[in-house]
């Protein structure tokens, strides 16, 4: 083969090789050189739960029910704006799978759609307000607001009862005993809620000091007047507020210089206060404090009176009233004005005697009859209350 023929052959081989390579590139599978996937449209949001506002002028009830009937549930109503008179459908939609914004736009070209951010109960309440309702509610499908055992929605439901409905952790557990396994979390939620509610409120606290002899009915008169559930009676002075559950009335019973004065002054103030407790701190909600003792005010905190007279004066200044419970259901006022109480032993209202007034003299026979009668001691009455309520 001469040089001319060799050169021609090499040229043909090079052309054929380039053609084959080009063909291979053309027929290569997509996985060898994949094209980038289209980026999702950030404006086309999707959610399983939506809030819808639709103009009644464009969509009547039949049309709304027809277009939304395929979804898991829709709850809402026709509303009328109080100032403009604008009528619109306010709806909460919940689907089994995510629904795109574009899908709702196709169903209702004119309307407003927002992914639901609040809880299910909050959304339903917003869409069923009686103040703006026109006609009957619209209900499609069914939403289950009951607790589902064994799922995370247990805690969600209990949390809504505390944070939205205002229940206490104890009330939630009383209504559904299964909630006891979340007791710690529920108490934490209650504390968070109470901090928000009571952490910015000054409480006008009344402080009433009642002293008197044994069997005069000091403590029992408080239970007779305010009932068992409304009172928190401090059970011991080592951890006094462990059992406090937000009662409006606190009773410091059998008081005998039992609380350090620096703490007492805080308790008797109305500023926001968290009460130290072993398992979970408590938020103070009480507006009445009764200090009950066999001792007169002057017999309390004797050492403090001498060493820190300014603190002692601050304590006395916090006392709304000071009274002595006398035999026969009489309350001798020494300072201020105590509340009207009912006397358990006498089964009638306590007779309030203002300073300077003297009680009527009881005959020896009537006093002896009172002593012999089968009545509760103050401590026995209160102990029965604590036993009943598990304090």
Short mmCIF file of C-alpha atoms in Angstrom, two decimals:
data_model
loop_
_atom_site.label_atom_id
_atom_site.label_comp_id
_atom_site.label_asym_id
_atom_site.label_seq_id
_atom_site.Cartn_x
_atom_site.Cartn_y
_atom_site.Cartn_z
CA UNK A 1 0.00 0.00 0.00
CA UNK A 2 1.48 3.37 -1.06
CA UNK A 3 1.52 6.49 1.16
CA UNK A 4 -1.51 8.03 -0.53
CA UNK A 5 -3.68 4.99 0.11
CA UNK A 6 -2.42 4.76 3.74
CA UNK A 7 -3.29 8.38 4.41
CA UNK A 8 -6.80 7.89 2.93
CA UNK A 9 -7.37 4.81 5.10
CA UNK A 10 -6.29 6.61 8.31
CA UNK A 11 -8.60 9.53 7.50
CA UNK A 12 -11.60 7.18 7.00
CA UNK A 13 -10.82 5.36 10.30
CA UNK A 14 -10.68 8.66 12.20
CA UNK A 15 -14.03 9.78 10.72
CA UNK A 16 -15.67 6.46 11.56
CA UNK A 17 -14.37 6.61 15.16
CA UNK A 18 -15.71 10.13 15.67
CA UNK A 19 -19.08 9.12 14.22
CA UNK A 20 -19.31 6.13 16.53
CA UNK A 21 -18.48 8.24 19.55
CA UNK A 22 -21.15 10.75 18.59
CA UNK A 23 -23.68 7.94 18.19
CA UNK A 24 -22.82 6.57 21.64
CA UNK A 25 -23.41 9.95 23.21
CA UNK A 26 -26.78 10.24 21.49
CA UNK A 27 -28.04 6.81 22.60
CA UNK A 28 -26.73 6.97 26.21
CA UNK A 29 -29.45 6.32 28.85
CA UNK A 30 -30.88 9.27 30.83
CA UNK A 31 -29.32 8.04 34.05
CA UNK A 32 -25.89 8.61 32.61
CA UNK A 33 -26.56 12.35 32.22
CA UNK A 34 -29.82 13.21 34.03
CA UNK A 35 -31.46 16.57 33.52
CA UNK A 36 -32.16 18.58 36.70
CA UNK A 37 -35.67 18.21 38.16
CA UNK A 38 -37.83 21.30 37.99
CA UNK A 39 -37.72 23.30 41.23
CA UNK A 40 -40.99 23.35 43.17
CA UNK A 41 -42.96 26.56 43.07
CA UNK A 42 -42.44 28.18 46.48
CA UNK A 43 -45.71 30.07 46.09
CA UNK A 44 -47.75 26.90 45.57
CA UNK A 45 -47.93 25.93 49.23
CA UNK A 46 -49.45 22.69 50.42
CA UNK A 47 -51.06 21.65 53.68
CA UNK A 48 -53.53 19.14 55.08
CA UNK A 49 -55.36 21.93 56.93
CA UNK A 50 -56.60 25.18 55.37
CA UNK A 51 -58.61 28.24 56.36
CA UNK A 52 -60.87 29.43 53.52
CA UNK A 53 -62.73 32.71 53.01
CA UNK A 54 -65.10 32.66 50.03
CA UNK A 55 -67.47 35.44 48.87
CA UNK A 56 -71.13 34.43 49.01
CA UNK A 57 -71.77 36.48 45.90
CA UNK A 58 -69.72 33.94 43.91
CA UNK A 59 -70.51 30.67 45.69
CA UNK A 60 -73.77 29.66 47.35
CA UNK A 61 -74.08 26.88 49.92
CA UNK A 62 -74.85 24.17 47.36
CA UNK A 63 -71.80 25.08 45.30
CA UNK A 64 -69.51 25.10 48.35
CA UNK A 65 -70.76 21.71 49.51
CA UNK A 66 -70.38 20.25 46.01
CA UNK A 67 -66.80 21.39 45.51
CA UNK A 68 -65.54 20.53 49.01
CA UNK A 69 -67.50 17.35 49.61
CA UNK A 70 -64.59 15.08 48.66
CA UNK A 71 -62.38 16.20 51.55
CA UNK A 72 -62.15 14.61 54.99
CA UNK A 73 -64.02 17.40 56.78
CA UNK A 74 -65.13 20.99 56.34
CA UNK A 75 -66.63 23.06 59.16
CA UNK A 76 -67.70 26.67 59.01
CA UNK A 77 -70.54 29.04 58.30
CA UNK A 78 -71.81 31.98 56.34
CA UNK A 79 -70.79 35.20 58.08
CA UNK A 80 -71.66 38.85 57.72
CA UNK A 81 -69.11 41.56 58.56
CA UNK A 82 -70.71 43.85 61.17
CA UNK A 83 -69.43 47.11 59.64
CA UNK A 84 -69.54 46.48 55.88
CA UNK A 85 -72.23 43.82 55.66
CA UNK A 86 -69.91 41.72 53.48
CA UNK A 87 -71.15 38.12 53.43
CA UNK A 88 -68.61 35.35 53.07
CA UNK A 89 -68.04 31.71 53.88
CA UNK A 90 -65.54 31.22 56.71
CA UNK A 91 -64.39 27.60 56.55
CA UNK A 92 -61.90 25.20 58.09
CA UNK A 93 -60.85 22.39 55.74
CA UNK A 94 -59.01 19.24 56.74
CA UNK A 95 -57.85 16.64 54.19
CA UNK A 96 -56.35 13.17 54.46
CA UNK A 97 -53.36 14.23 52.36
CA UNK A 98 -51.72 17.54 51.51
CA UNK A 99 -53.70 19.95 49.31
CA UNK A 100 -51.95 22.53 47.14
CA UNK A 101 -52.83 26.19 47.01
CA UNK A 102 -53.25 25.86 43.24
CA UNK A 103 -55.85 23.13 43.77
CA UNK A 104 -57.99 25.39 45.92
CA UNK A 105 -57.52 28.23 43.45
CA UNK A 106 -58.92 26.01 40.68
CA UNK A 107 -61.90 25.05 42.86
CA UNK A 108 -62.61 28.66 43.86
CA UNK A 109 -60.91 31.22 41.60
CA UNK A 110 -62.17 33.99 43.85
CA UNK A 111 -61.34 33.54 47.49
CA UNK A 112 -58.65 33.65 50.16
CA UNK A 113 -56.77 30.55 51.39
CA UNK A 114 -54.29 30.23 54.24
CA UNK A 115 -52.68 27.11 55.73
CA UNK A 116 -54.09 26.57 59.23
CA UNK A 117 -51.52 27.33 61.92
CA UNK A 118 -53.62 27.08 65.08
CA UNK A 119 -54.96 23.95 66.73
CA UNK A 120 -57.99 22.15 65.37
CA UNK A 121 -60.21 23.42 68.19
CA UNK A 122 -59.04 27.00 67.72
CA UNK A 123 -59.72 26.89 63.99
CA UNK A 124 -63.20 25.44 64.44
CA UNK A 125 -64.05 28.03 67.08
CA UNK A 126 -62.91 30.82 64.80
CA UNK A 127 -65.06 29.53 61.95
CA UNK A 128 -68.18 29.05 64.07
CA UNK A 129 -68.47 32.34 65.96
CA UNK A 130 -72.09 33.01 66.85
CA UNK A 131 -71.65 36.80 66.76
CA UNK A 132 -71.24 36.90 62.97
CA UNK A 133 -73.13 33.76 61.90
CA UNK A 134 -75.84 33.94 59.26
CA UNK A 135 -78.07 30.87 59.10
CA UNK A 136 -76.88 27.41 60.06
CA UNK A 137 -73.39 25.99 60.26
CA UNK A 138 -71.90 24.06 57.38
CA UNK A 139 -70.56 20.63 58.32
CA UNK A 140 -69.11 18.16 55.85
CA UNK A 141 -67.47 14.94 56.95
CA UNK A 142 -66.51 14.40 60.58
CA UNK A 143 -63.73 15.58 62.84
CA UNK A 144 -62.88 13.54 65.91
CA UNK A 145 -62.14 15.75 68.89
CA UNK A 146 -61.95 12.82 71.29
CA UNK A 147 -58.65 11.55 72.63
CA UNK A 148 -57.08 8.74 70.62
CA UNK A 149 -55.46 6.26 72.94
CA UNK A 150 -51.82 5.46 72.45
CA UNK A 151 -51.02 8.27 70.02
CA UNK A 152 -49.20 11.55 70.38
CA UNK A 153 -52.54 13.32 69.87
CA UNK A 154 -53.37 12.32 73.46
CA UNK A 155 -51.07 15.01 74.78
CA UNK A 156 -52.21 17.45 72.10
CA UNK A 157 -55.80 17.10 73.26
CA UNK A 158 -54.93 17.42 76.93
CA UNK A 159 -52.78 20.45 76.17
CA UNK A 160 -55.68 22.16 74.40
CA UNK A 161 -57.89 21.58 77.44
CA UNK A 162 -55.33 23.33 79.65
CA UNK A 163 -54.10 26.11 77.37
CA UNK A 164 -57.39 26.92 75.58
CA UNK A 165 -60.22 25.73 77.80
CA UNK A 166 -58.51 26.83 81.01
CA UNK A 167 -58.74 23.52 82.84
CA UNK A 168 -56.27 22.53 85.53
CA UNK A 169 -54.07 19.45 85.19
CA UNK A 170 -56.13 17.75 87.92
CA UNK A 171 -59.37 18.42 86.05
CA UNK A 172 -57.97 16.93 82.85
CA UNK A 173 -56.86 13.79 84.70
CA UNK A 174 -60.21 13.58 86.50
CA UNK A 175 -62.05 13.67 83.15
CA UNK A 176 -59.74 11.07 81.56
CA UNK A 177 -57.64 8.91 83.87
CA UNK A 178 -55.31 8.00 80.99
CA UNK A 179 -53.92 11.52 81.18
CA UNK A 180 -52.14 10.65 84.43
CA UNK A 181 -49.15 9.37 82.43
CA UNK A 182 -48.67 12.97 81.21
CA UNK A 183 -49.08 14.48 84.68
CA UNK A 184 -45.65 16.11 84.71
CA UNK A 185 -46.11 17.66 81.26
CA UNK A 186 -49.63 18.86 82.11
CA UNK A 187 -48.47 20.52 85.30
CA UNK A 188 -45.70 22.25 83.33
CA UNK A 189 -48.24 23.52 80.80
CA UNK A 190 -50.48 24.77 83.58
CA UNK A 191 -47.55 26.64 85.14
CA UNK A 192 -46.69 28.24 81.78
CA UNK A 193 -50.31 29.31 81.29
CA UNK A 194 -50.60 30.67 84.83
CA UNK A 195 -47.34 32.59 84.49
CA UNK A 196 -48.75 34.27 81.41
CA UNK A 197 -52.09 35.03 83.06
CA UNK A 198 -51.02 35.94 86.58
CA UNK A 199 -47.48 37.11 85.93
CA UNK A 200 -48.69 40.57 84.87
CA UNK A 201 -51.48 41.03 87.41
CA UNK A 202 -51.44 42.67 90.81
CA UNK A 203 -53.74 40.82 93.20
CA UNK A 204 -55.60 42.81 95.84
CA UNK A 205 -54.95 40.46 98.76
CA UNK A 206 -57.06 40.61 101.91
CA UNK A 207 -55.30 39.33 105.04
CA UNK A 208 -57.51 38.48 108.03
CA UNK A 209 -56.01 37.44 111.36
CA UNK A 210 -58.39 35.46 113.59
CA UNK A 211 -57.34 34.30 117.04
CA UNK A 212 -59.26 32.75 119.88
CA UNK A 213 -59.50 29.84 122.24
CA UNK A 214 -59.90 26.19 121.34
CA UNK A 215 -63.38 25.01 120.27
CA UNK A 216 -64.57 28.48 119.37
CA UNK A 217 -65.03 27.57 115.69
CA UNK A 218 -62.32 29.67 114.03
CA UNK A 219 -61.31 27.25 111.26
CA UNK A 220 -64.68 25.56 110.88
CA UNK A 221 -66.31 28.95 110.22
CA UNK A 222 -64.08 29.38 107.17
CA UNK A 223 -65.05 25.99 105.74
CA UNK A 224 -68.70 26.64 106.52
CA UNK A 225 -68.53 29.98 104.69
CA UNK A 226 -66.35 29.21 101.67
CA UNK A 227 -66.76 25.45 101.24
CA UNK A 228 -64.17 22.70 101.04
CA UNK A 229 -62.96 23.13 97.47
CA UNK A 230 -62.34 26.87 97.63
CA UNK A 231 -59.81 26.72 100.47
CA UNK A 232 -56.17 25.65 100.58
CA UNK A 233 -55.16 24.94 104.17
CA UNK A 234 -51.41 24.71 104.62
CA UNK A 235 -50.82 21.14 105.84
CA UNK A 236 -47.27 21.58 107.12
CA UNK A 237 -44.64 24.30 107.34
CA UNK A 238 -41.73 22.41 105.78
CA UNK A 239 -43.24 22.32 102.27
CA UNK A 240 -46.33 24.47 102.71
CA UNK A 241 -47.41 24.87 99.07
CA UNK A 242 -46.78 21.41 97.62
CA UNK A 243 -50.52 20.78 97.39
CA UNK A 244 -51.63 24.24 96.28
CA UNK A 245 -53.86 24.03 93.20
CA UNK A 246 -54.75 27.63 92.54
CA UNK A 247 -57.34 28.11 95.29
CA UNK A 248 -58.48 31.67 95.92
CA UNK A 249 -58.32 31.33 99.71
CA UNK A 250 -55.25 30.28 101.72
CA UNK A 251 -55.55 29.40 105.40
CA UNK A 252 -52.45 29.47 107.61
CA UNK A 253 -53.95 27.42 110.41
CA UNK A 254 -52.55 26.89 113.92
CA UNK A 255 -50.06 29.65 113.15
CA UNK A 256 -47.27 30.08 115.68
CA UNK A 257 -44.37 32.06 114.20
CA UNK A 258 -44.40 29.35 111.52
CA UNK A 259 -43.10 31.20 108.46
CA UNK A 260 -39.95 33.27 108.15
CA UNK A 261 -41.01 36.90 108.01
CA UNK A 262 -39.15 37.59 104.76
CA UNK A 263 -41.29 34.89 103.11
CA UNK A 264 -44.46 35.92 104.91
CA UNK A 265 -44.23 39.47 103.61
CA UNK A 266 -43.98 38.15 100.03
CA UNK A 267 -46.95 35.81 100.52
CA UNK A 268 -49.14 38.61 101.83
CA UNK A 269 -48.28 40.99 98.97
CA UNK A 270 -50.25 41.10 95.75
CA UNK A 271 -47.32 41.15 93.35
CA UNK A 272 -46.82 38.18 90.96
CA UNK A 273 -45.39 35.31 92.98
CA UNK A 274 -44.25 31.76 92.34
CA UNK A 275 -44.61 29.48 95.34
CA UNK A 276 -41.75 27.03 95.82
CA UNK A 277 -42.85 23.39 95.80
CA UNK A 278 -40.95 20.11 95.62
CA UNK A 279 -42.29 18.73 92.34
CA UNK A 280 -43.35 21.84 90.46
CA UNK A 281 -43.53 25.48 91.47
CA UNK A 282 -46.99 27.01 91.75
CA UNK A 283 -48.28 30.41 90.67
CA UNK A 284 -50.03 32.36 93.41
CA UNK A 285 -53.66 33.13 92.52
CA UNK A 286 -55.16 33.69 95.98
CA UNK A 287 -56.80 36.95 96.98
CA UNK A 288 -57.66 36.07 100.58
CA UNK A 289 -55.36 34.86 103.35
CA UNK A 290 -56.64 33.85 106.77
CA UNK A 291 -54.10 33.50 109.58
CA UNK A 292 -55.73 31.43 112.32
CA UNK A 293 -54.12 30.99 115.71
CA UNK A 294 -54.69 30.57 119.43
CA UNK A 295 -52.21 33.41 119.91
CA UNK A 296 -52.78 37.11 119.61
CA UNK A 297 -50.85 39.05 116.98
CA UNK A 298 -48.58 40.52 119.64
CA UNK A 299 -47.53 37.02 120.71
CA UNK A 300 -46.17 36.11 117.27
CA UNK A 301 -42.54 36.57 116.15
CA UNK A 302 -41.38 37.91 119.51
CA UNK A 303 -37.66 37.88 118.60
CA UNK A 304 -38.33 39.61 115.29
CA UNK A 305 -40.28 42.35 117.02
CA UNK A 306 -37.17 43.24 118.98
CA UNK A 307 -34.47 42.68 116.38
CA UNK A 308 -36.26 43.82 113.22
CA UNK A 309 -39.09 46.15 114.22
CA UNK A 310 -39.40 47.52 110.68
CA UNK A 311 -40.31 44.06 109.36
CA UNK A 312 -42.78 43.62 112.18
CA UNK A 313 -44.47 46.91 111.31
CA UNK A 314 -44.61 45.88 107.66
CA UNK A 315 -46.35 42.63 108.68
CA UNK A 316 -48.94 44.42 110.80
CA UNK A 317 -49.58 46.90 107.98
CA UNK A 318 -50.53 44.01 105.69
CA UNK A 319 -53.29 42.79 108.02
CA UNK A 320 -56.68 43.87 106.67
CA UNK A 321 -58.41 42.90 109.89
CA UNK A 322 -57.64 41.40 113.28
CA UNK A 323 -60.43 39.69 115.25
CA UNK A 324 -60.98 37.38 118.18
CA UNK A 325 -63.47 34.50 117.90
CA UNK A 326 -65.43 34.29 121.14
CA UNK A 327 -67.60 31.44 122.43
CA UNK A 328 -71.10 31.45 121.05
CA UNK A 329 -70.19 32.47 117.49
CA UNK A 330 -69.15 36.07 118.11
CA UNK A 331 -66.24 37.83 116.41
CA UNK A 332 -64.74 40.74 118.34
CA UNK A 333 -63.09 43.12 115.87
CA UNK A 334 -59.78 44.67 116.93
CA UNK A 335 -58.71 46.19 113.61
CA UNK A 336 -60.36 46.73 110.21
CA UNK A 337 -63.42 44.76 109.14
CA UNK A 338 -63.46 40.96 108.70
CA UNK A 339 -65.71 39.27 106.14
CA UNK A 340 -69.07 37.91 107.18
CA UNK A 341 -68.64 34.28 108.23
CA UNK A 342 -71.05 31.48 108.99
CA UNK A 343 -70.51 29.69 112.29
CA UNK A 344 -70.43 25.91 111.97
CA UNK A 345 -70.98 25.23 115.63
CA UNK A 346 -73.85 27.69 116.01
CA UNK A 347 -75.36 27.05 112.55
CA UNK A 348 -75.92 30.74 112.01
CA UNK A 349 -73.94 33.79 110.80
CA UNK A 350 -71.15 34.96 113.07
CA UNK A 351 -72.10 38.01 115.10
CA UNK A 352 -69.55 40.75 114.40
CA UNK A 353 -68.78 43.03 117.33
CA UNK A 354 -67.08 46.29 116.42
CA UNK A 355 -64.38 47.76 118.67
CA UNK A 356 -65.98 48.97 121.89
CA UNK A 357 -68.99 46.67 121.62
CA UNK A 358 -69.29 44.01 124.32
CA UNK A 359 -70.73 40.53 123.78
CA UNK A 360 -73.93 39.63 125.56
CA UNK A 361 -73.30 37.59 128.68
CA UNK A 362 -73.98 33.87 128.34
CA UNK A 363 -75.28 31.94 131.28
CA UNK A 364 -73.01 29.33 132.83
CA UNK A 365 -75.46 26.64 131.79
CA UNK A 366 -75.37 27.66 128.12
CA UNK A 367 -71.57 27.73 128.07
CA UNK A 368 -71.41 24.30 129.66
CA UNK A 369 -73.92 22.97 127.14
CA UNK A 370 -71.76 24.27 124.32
CA UNK A 371 -68.68 22.57 125.79
CA UNK A 372 -70.49 19.27 126.30
CA UNK A 373 -72.10 19.22 122.86
CA UNK A 374 -70.66 16.77 120.33
CA UNK A 375 -69.06 19.31 118.00
CA UNK A 376 -65.89 19.20 115.95
CA UNK A 377 -62.73 20.77 117.20
CA UNK A 378 -61.27 23.27 114.71
CA UNK A 379 -58.48 20.84 113.87
CA UNK A 380 -60.85 17.86 113.57
CA UNK A 381 -63.09 19.73 111.15
CA UNK A 382 -60.17 20.77 108.95
CA UNK A 383 -58.59 17.31 109.12
CA UNK A 384 -61.84 15.80 107.85
CA UNK A 385 -61.76 18.24 104.93
CA UNK A 386 -58.16 17.35 104.10
CA UNK A 387 -58.93 13.63 104.24
CA UNK A 388 -61.93 14.05 101.94
CA UNK A 389 -59.96 15.91 99.29
CA UNK A 390 -56.74 13.93 99.68
CA UNK A 391 -54.62 16.83 100.96
#
